[in-house]
Amino acid sequence: MIKVDQELCIGCGTCPAICPGVFKMDDETGKAIVISQDDIEGANNAAASCPVQAIIVA
Ligand code: F3S
């Protein structure tokens, strides 16, 4: 299960840049949301690049 912790995300935009199939910036909150669970590897790559470790892949 791929999740973005909304408390931790600072809206840096890195995760949708790395893995647009899974992450998208929410227009209202300015934070990342998960739109698909279909790319665990891409999500792991994005998680490794998130500056605040807001992405959880479990
Ligand atoms: Fe937020 Fe981290 Fe993505 S700060 S926008 S979850 S890379």
PDB file of C-alpha atoms and ligand atoms in Angstrom:
ATOM      1  CA  MET A   1       0.000   0.000   0.000  1.00  0.00           C
ATOM      2  CA  ILE A   2       1.442   3.340  -1.110  1.00  0.00           C
ATOM      3  CA  LYS A   3       0.561   6.352   1.039  1.00  0.00           C
ATOM      4  CA  VAL A   4       1.582   9.975   1.447  1.00  0.00           C
ATOM      5  CA  ASP A   5       1.527  11.305   5.002  1.00  0.00           C
ATOM      6  CA  GLN A   6      -0.328  14.592   4.545  1.00  0.00           C
ATOM      7  CA  GLU A   7       1.129  15.976   7.774  1.00  0.00           C
ATOM      8  CA  LEU A   8       4.698  15.437   6.621  1.00  0.00           C
ATOM      9  CA  CYS A   9       4.474  16.338   2.911  1.00  0.00           C
ATOM     10  CA  ILE A  10       5.817  19.830   2.233  1.00  0.00           C
ATOM     11  CA  GLY A  11       4.636  19.832  -1.388  1.00  0.00           C
ATOM     12  CA  CYS A  12       8.099  19.773  -2.921  1.00  0.00           C
ATOM     13  CA  GLY A  13       6.785  18.086  -6.087  1.00  0.00           C
ATOM     14  CA  THR A  14       9.541  15.496  -6.355  1.00  0.00           C
ATOM     15  CA  CYS A  15       7.365  12.395  -6.207  1.00  0.00           C
ATOM     16  CA  PRO A  16       5.117  13.175  -9.197  1.00  0.00           C
ATOM     17  CA  ALA A  17       8.233  14.225 -11.123  1.00  0.00           C
ATOM     18  CA  ILE A  18       9.808  10.821 -10.453  1.00  0.00           C
ATOM     19  CA  CYS A  19       6.683   8.673 -10.636  1.00  0.00           C
ATOM     20  CA  PRO A  20       3.716  10.463 -12.251  1.00  0.00           C
ATOM     21  CA  GLY A  21       1.787   7.202 -12.565  1.00  0.00           C
ATOM     22  CA  VAL A  22       1.405   6.986  -8.801  1.00  0.00           C
ATOM     23  CA  PHE A  23       1.670  10.524  -7.421  1.00  0.00           C
ATOM     24  CA  LYS A  24      -0.092  13.752  -8.274  1.00  0.00           C
ATOM     25  CA  MET A  25      -0.096  17.159  -6.601  1.00  0.00           C
ATOM     26  CA  ASP A  26      -3.468  18.032  -5.089  1.00  0.00           C
ATOM     27  CA  ASP A  27      -4.554  21.436  -6.402  1.00  0.00           C
ATOM     28  CA  GLU A  28      -6.294  22.338  -3.156  1.00  0.00           C
ATOM     29  CA  THR A  29      -3.775  21.252  -0.545  1.00  0.00           C
ATOM     30  CA  GLY A  30      -0.587  21.609  -2.608  1.00  0.00           C
ATOM     31  CA  LYS A  31       0.456  18.217  -1.296  1.00  0.00           C
ATOM     32  CA  ALA A  32       1.006  14.919  -3.049  1.00  0.00           C
ATOM     33  CA  ILE A  33      -1.740  12.334  -3.301  1.00  0.00           C
ATOM     34  CA  VAL A  34      -1.655   8.715  -4.447  1.00  0.00           C
ATOM     35  CA  ILE A  35      -3.596   7.993  -7.638  1.00  0.00           C
ATOM     36  CA  SER A  36      -2.536   4.398  -8.259  1.00  0.00           C
ATOM     37  CA  GLN A  37      -1.026   1.431  -6.425  1.00  0.00           C
ATOM     38  CA  ASP A  38       0.344  -0.063  -9.633  1.00  0.00           C
ATOM     39  CA  ASP A  39       4.039   0.886  -9.497  1.00  0.00           C
ATOM     40  CA  ILE A  40       5.664  -0.166  -6.230  1.00  0.00           C
ATOM     41  CA  GLU A  41       9.167   0.187  -7.661  1.00  0.00           C
ATOM     42  CA  GLY A  42       8.492   3.736  -8.854  1.00  0.00           C
ATOM     43  CA  ALA A  43       6.920   4.566  -5.507  1.00  0.00           C
ATOM     44  CA  ASN A  44       9.997   3.252  -3.717  1.00  0.00           C
ATOM     45  CA  ASN A  45      12.215   5.435  -5.903  1.00  0.00           C
ATOM     46  CA  ALA A  46      10.096   8.468  -5.113  1.00  0.00           C
ATOM     47  CA  ALA A  47      10.085   7.576  -1.414  1.00  0.00           C
ATOM     48  CA  ALA A  48      13.883   7.486  -1.407  1.00  0.00           C
ATOM     49  CA  SER A  49      13.954  11.005  -2.871  1.00  0.00           C
ATOM     50  CA  CYS A  50      11.318  12.603  -0.654  1.00  0.00           C
ATOM     51  CA  PRO A  51      13.109  15.156   1.550  1.00  0.00           C
ATOM     52  CA  VAL A  52      10.790  14.585   4.508  1.00  0.00           C
ATOM     53  CA  GLN A  53      10.129  10.806   4.211  1.00  0.00           C
ATOM     54  CA  ALA A  54       6.424  11.418   3.734  1.00  0.00           C
ATOM     55  CA  ILE A  55       5.933   8.451   1.379  1.00  0.00           C
ATOM     56  CA  ILE A  56       5.112   5.127   2.959  1.00  0.00           C
ATOM     57  CA  VAL A  57       5.289   1.940   0.907  1.00  0.00           C
ATOM     58  CA  ALA A  58       4.173  -0.998   2.998  1.00  0.00           C
TER      59      ALA A  58
HETATM   60 FE1  F3S B   1       5.541  15.672  -0.679  1.00  0.00          FE
HETATM   61 FE2  F3S B   1       7.666  14.213  -0.491  1.00  0.00          FE
HETATM   62 FE3  F3S B   1       6.207  14.126  -2.653  1.00  0.00          FE
HETATM   63  S1  F3S B   1       7.406  16.270   0.267  1.00  0.00           S
HETATM   64  S2  F3S B   1       5.414  16.170  -2.830  1.00  0.00           S
HETATM   65  S3  F3S B   1       5.590  13.486  -0.620  1.00  0.00           S
HETATM   66  S4  F3S B   1       8.414  13.964  -2.574  1.00  0.00           S
END
